[in-house]
Amino acid sequence: MSKTTAELKTIGFTPLIYHSDQPLFHVSAGVPIVDALTQASDLLSLAKSFAEDAAYAKDTDRHAWAAHYLTAMSKAVIDDVVKVLTPRPVRTATESEE
């Protein structure tokens, strides 16, 4: 049974913002992908504004770091949605037994 796009939800497999090779955060499972993509768009809009501010504010790098973290969060959400939308290869009976 295939689901419509409106029924698809994030799977929560995508980590983000690492420290010592361990992710500090990950995308939560169960968020409708339309809502997830809307949030990613909002995050990217903020990141764009911070990046523009960073280009003009030479006395601090806080705008650049804010843009960095917002884009990392946005990328993780989009990557998680892509994992939901990308069809998995069909496994054969032999592959399933291995």
PDB file of C-alpha atoms in Angstrom:
ATOM      1  CA  MET A   1       0.000   0.000   0.000  1.00  0.00           C
ATOM      2  CA  SER A   2       1.517   3.324  -1.031  1.00  0.00           C
ATOM      3  CA  LYS A   3       0.969   6.513   0.899  1.00  0.00           C
ATOM      4  CA  THR A   4       0.107   9.900  -0.522  1.00  0.00           C
ATOM      5  CA  THR A   5       2.571  12.716   0.005  1.00  0.00           C
ATOM      6  CA  ALA A   6       0.265  14.216   2.631  1.00  0.00           C
ATOM      7  CA  GLU A   7       0.559  11.004   4.692  1.00  0.00           C
ATOM      8  CA  LEU A   8       4.358  10.720   4.539  1.00  0.00           C
ATOM      9  CA  LYS A   9       6.324  11.594   7.665  1.00  0.00           C
ATOM     10  CA  THR A  10       9.968  12.086   8.553  1.00  0.00           C
ATOM     11  CA  ILE A  11      11.814   8.934   9.579  1.00  0.00           C
ATOM     12  CA  GLY A  12      14.245  10.517  12.022  1.00  0.00           C
ATOM     13  CA  PHE A  13      17.386   8.874  10.669  1.00  0.00           C
ATOM     14  CA  THR A  14      19.275  12.090   9.951  1.00  0.00           C
ATOM     15  CA  PRO A  15      21.747  13.396  12.561  1.00  0.00           C
ATOM     16  CA  LEU A  16      23.161  16.910  12.679  1.00  0.00           C
ATOM     17  CA  ILE A  17      25.746  19.020  14.482  1.00  0.00           C
ATOM     18  CA  TYR A  18      28.451  16.626  15.551  1.00  0.00           C
ATOM     19  CA  HIS A  19      30.838  16.710  18.502  1.00  0.00           C
ATOM     20  CA  SER A  20      33.639  14.132  18.653  1.00  0.00           C
ATOM     21  CA  ASP A  21      32.039  12.113  15.836  1.00  0.00           C
ATOM     22  CA  GLN A  22      28.726  11.847  17.702  1.00  0.00           C
ATOM     23  CA  PRO A  23      25.611  13.745  16.653  1.00  0.00           C
ATOM     24  CA  LEU A  24      24.205  16.107  19.230  1.00  0.00           C
ATOM     25  CA  PHE A  25      20.824  16.290  17.491  1.00  0.00           C
ATOM     26  CA  HIS A  26      18.745  14.434  14.925  1.00  0.00           C
ATOM     27  CA  VAL A  27      15.560  15.030  12.976  1.00  0.00           C
ATOM     28  CA  SER A  28      12.532  13.767  14.867  1.00  0.00           C
ATOM     29  CA  ALA A  29      10.505  10.966  13.325  1.00  0.00           C
ATOM     30  CA  GLY A  30       6.810  11.338  12.618  1.00  0.00           C
ATOM     31  CA  VAL A  31       6.651  14.935  11.388  1.00  0.00           C
ATOM     32  CA  PRO A  32       4.544  15.300   8.212  1.00  0.00           C
ATOM     33  CA  ILE A  33       6.974  16.042   5.378  1.00  0.00           C
ATOM     34  CA  VAL A  34       5.008  19.112   4.272  1.00  0.00           C
ATOM     35  CA  ASP A  35       5.461  20.599   7.752  1.00  0.00           C
ATOM     36  CA  ALA A  36       9.125  19.564   7.825  1.00  0.00           C
ATOM     37  CA  LEU A  37       9.822  21.228   4.481  1.00  0.00           C
ATOM     38  CA  THR A  38       7.970  24.362   5.564  1.00  0.00           C
ATOM     39  CA  GLN A  39      10.184  24.530   8.650  1.00  0.00           C
ATOM     40  CA  ALA A  40      13.308  23.964   6.548  1.00  0.00           C
ATOM     41  CA  SER A  41      12.262  26.838   4.288  1.00  0.00           C
ATOM     42  CA  ASP A  42      11.810  29.130   7.297  1.00  0.00           C
ATOM     43  CA  LEU A  43      15.224  28.129   8.667  1.00  0.00           C
ATOM     44  CA  LEU A  44      16.875  28.780   5.292  1.00  0.00           C
ATOM     45  CA  SER A  45      15.210  32.188   5.060  1.00  0.00           C
ATOM     46  CA  LEU A  46      16.651  33.131   8.445  1.00  0.00           C
ATOM     47  CA  ALA A  47      20.055  31.727   7.457  1.00  0.00           C
ATOM     48  CA  LYS A  48      20.012  33.865   4.319  1.00  0.00           C
ATOM     49  CA  SER A  49      19.327  36.983   6.391  1.00  0.00           C
ATOM     50  CA  PHE A  50      22.107  36.137   8.842  1.00  0.00           C
ATOM     51  CA  ALA A  51      24.529  35.442   5.987  1.00  0.00           C
ATOM     52  CA  GLU A  52      23.751  38.853   4.491  1.00  0.00           C
ATOM     53  CA  ASP A  53      24.312  40.464   7.893  1.00  0.00           C
ATOM     54  CA  ALA A  54      27.591  38.571   8.257  1.00  0.00           C
ATOM     55  CA  ALA A  55      28.795  40.011   4.962  1.00  0.00           C
ATOM     56  CA  TYR A  56      28.463  43.533   6.372  1.00  0.00           C
ATOM     57  CA  ALA A  57      29.268  43.081  10.078  1.00  0.00           C
ATOM     58  CA  LYS A  58      33.048  42.905  10.249  1.00  0.00           C
ATOM     59  CA  ASP A  59      33.271  43.274  14.037  1.00  0.00           C
ATOM     60  CA  THR A  60      31.737  39.884  14.905  1.00  0.00           C
ATOM     61  CA  ASP A  61      31.137  36.451  13.433  1.00  0.00           C
ATOM     62  CA  ARG A  62      27.903  35.700  15.324  1.00  0.00           C
ATOM     63  CA  HIS A  63      25.790  36.170  12.205  1.00  0.00           C
ATOM     64  CA  ALA A  64      27.925  33.711  10.273  1.00  0.00           C
ATOM     65  CA  TRP A  65      27.682  31.088  13.024  1.00  0.00           C
ATOM     66  CA  ALA A  66      23.914  31.543  13.242  1.00  0.00           C
ATOM     67  CA  ALA A  67      23.671  31.027   9.480  1.00  0.00           C
ATOM     68  CA  HIS A  68      25.912  27.960   9.745  1.00  0.00           C
ATOM     69  CA  TYR A  69      23.732  26.248  12.359  1.00  0.00           C
ATOM     70  CA  LEU A  70      20.465  27.168  10.642  1.00  0.00           C
ATOM     71  CA  THR A  71      21.685  25.721   7.339  1.00  0.00           C
ATOM     72  CA  ALA A  72      22.872  22.541   9.101  1.00  0.00           C
ATOM     73  CA  MET A  73      19.417  22.123  10.621  1.00  0.00           C
ATOM     74  CA  SER A  74      17.709  22.805   7.297  1.00  0.00           C
ATOM     75  CA  LYS A  75      19.931  20.343   5.450  1.00  0.00           C
ATOM     76  CA  ALA A  76      19.190  17.590   7.965  1.00  0.00           C
ATOM     77  CA  VAL A  77      15.435  18.107   7.597  1.00  0.00           C
ATOM     78  CA  ILE A  78      15.643  18.065   3.804  1.00  0.00           C
ATOM     79  CA  ASP A  79      17.927  15.000   3.813  1.00  0.00           C
ATOM     80  CA  ASP A  80      15.467  13.161   6.071  1.00  0.00           C
ATOM     81  CA  VAL A  81      12.566  14.006   3.753  1.00  0.00           C
ATOM     82  CA  VAL A  82      14.607  12.824   0.741  1.00  0.00           C
ATOM     83  CA  LYS A  83      15.144   9.487   2.503  1.00  0.00           C
ATOM     84  CA  VAL A  84      11.369   9.151   2.832  1.00  0.00           C
ATOM     85  CA  LEU A  85      10.711  10.077  -0.804  1.00  0.00           C
ATOM     86  CA  THR A  86      13.494   7.985  -2.358  1.00  0.00           C
ATOM     87  CA  PRO A  87      12.281   4.485  -3.188  1.00  0.00           C
ATOM     88  CA  ARG A  88      14.306   1.672  -1.686  1.00  0.00           C
ATOM     89  CA  PRO A  89      15.543  -1.075  -3.994  1.00  0.00           C
ATOM     90  CA  VAL A  90      13.439  -4.202  -3.889  1.00  0.00           C
ATOM     91  CA  ARG A  91      15.170  -6.954  -1.915  1.00  0.00           C
ATOM     92  CA  THR A  92      15.156 -10.483  -3.231  1.00  0.00           C
ATOM     93  CA  ALA A  93      14.459 -13.514  -1.044  1.00  0.00           C
ATOM     94  CA  THR A  94      18.185 -14.349  -1.094  1.00  0.00           C
ATOM     95  CA  GLU A  95      19.134 -10.865   0.156  1.00  0.00           C
ATOM     96  CA  SER A  96      16.539 -11.086   2.921  1.00  0.00           C
ATOM     97  CA  GLU A  97      17.995 -14.348   4.181  1.00  0.00           C
ATOM     98  CA  GLU A  98      21.541 -12.931   4.474  1.00  0.00           C
TER      99      GLU A  98
END
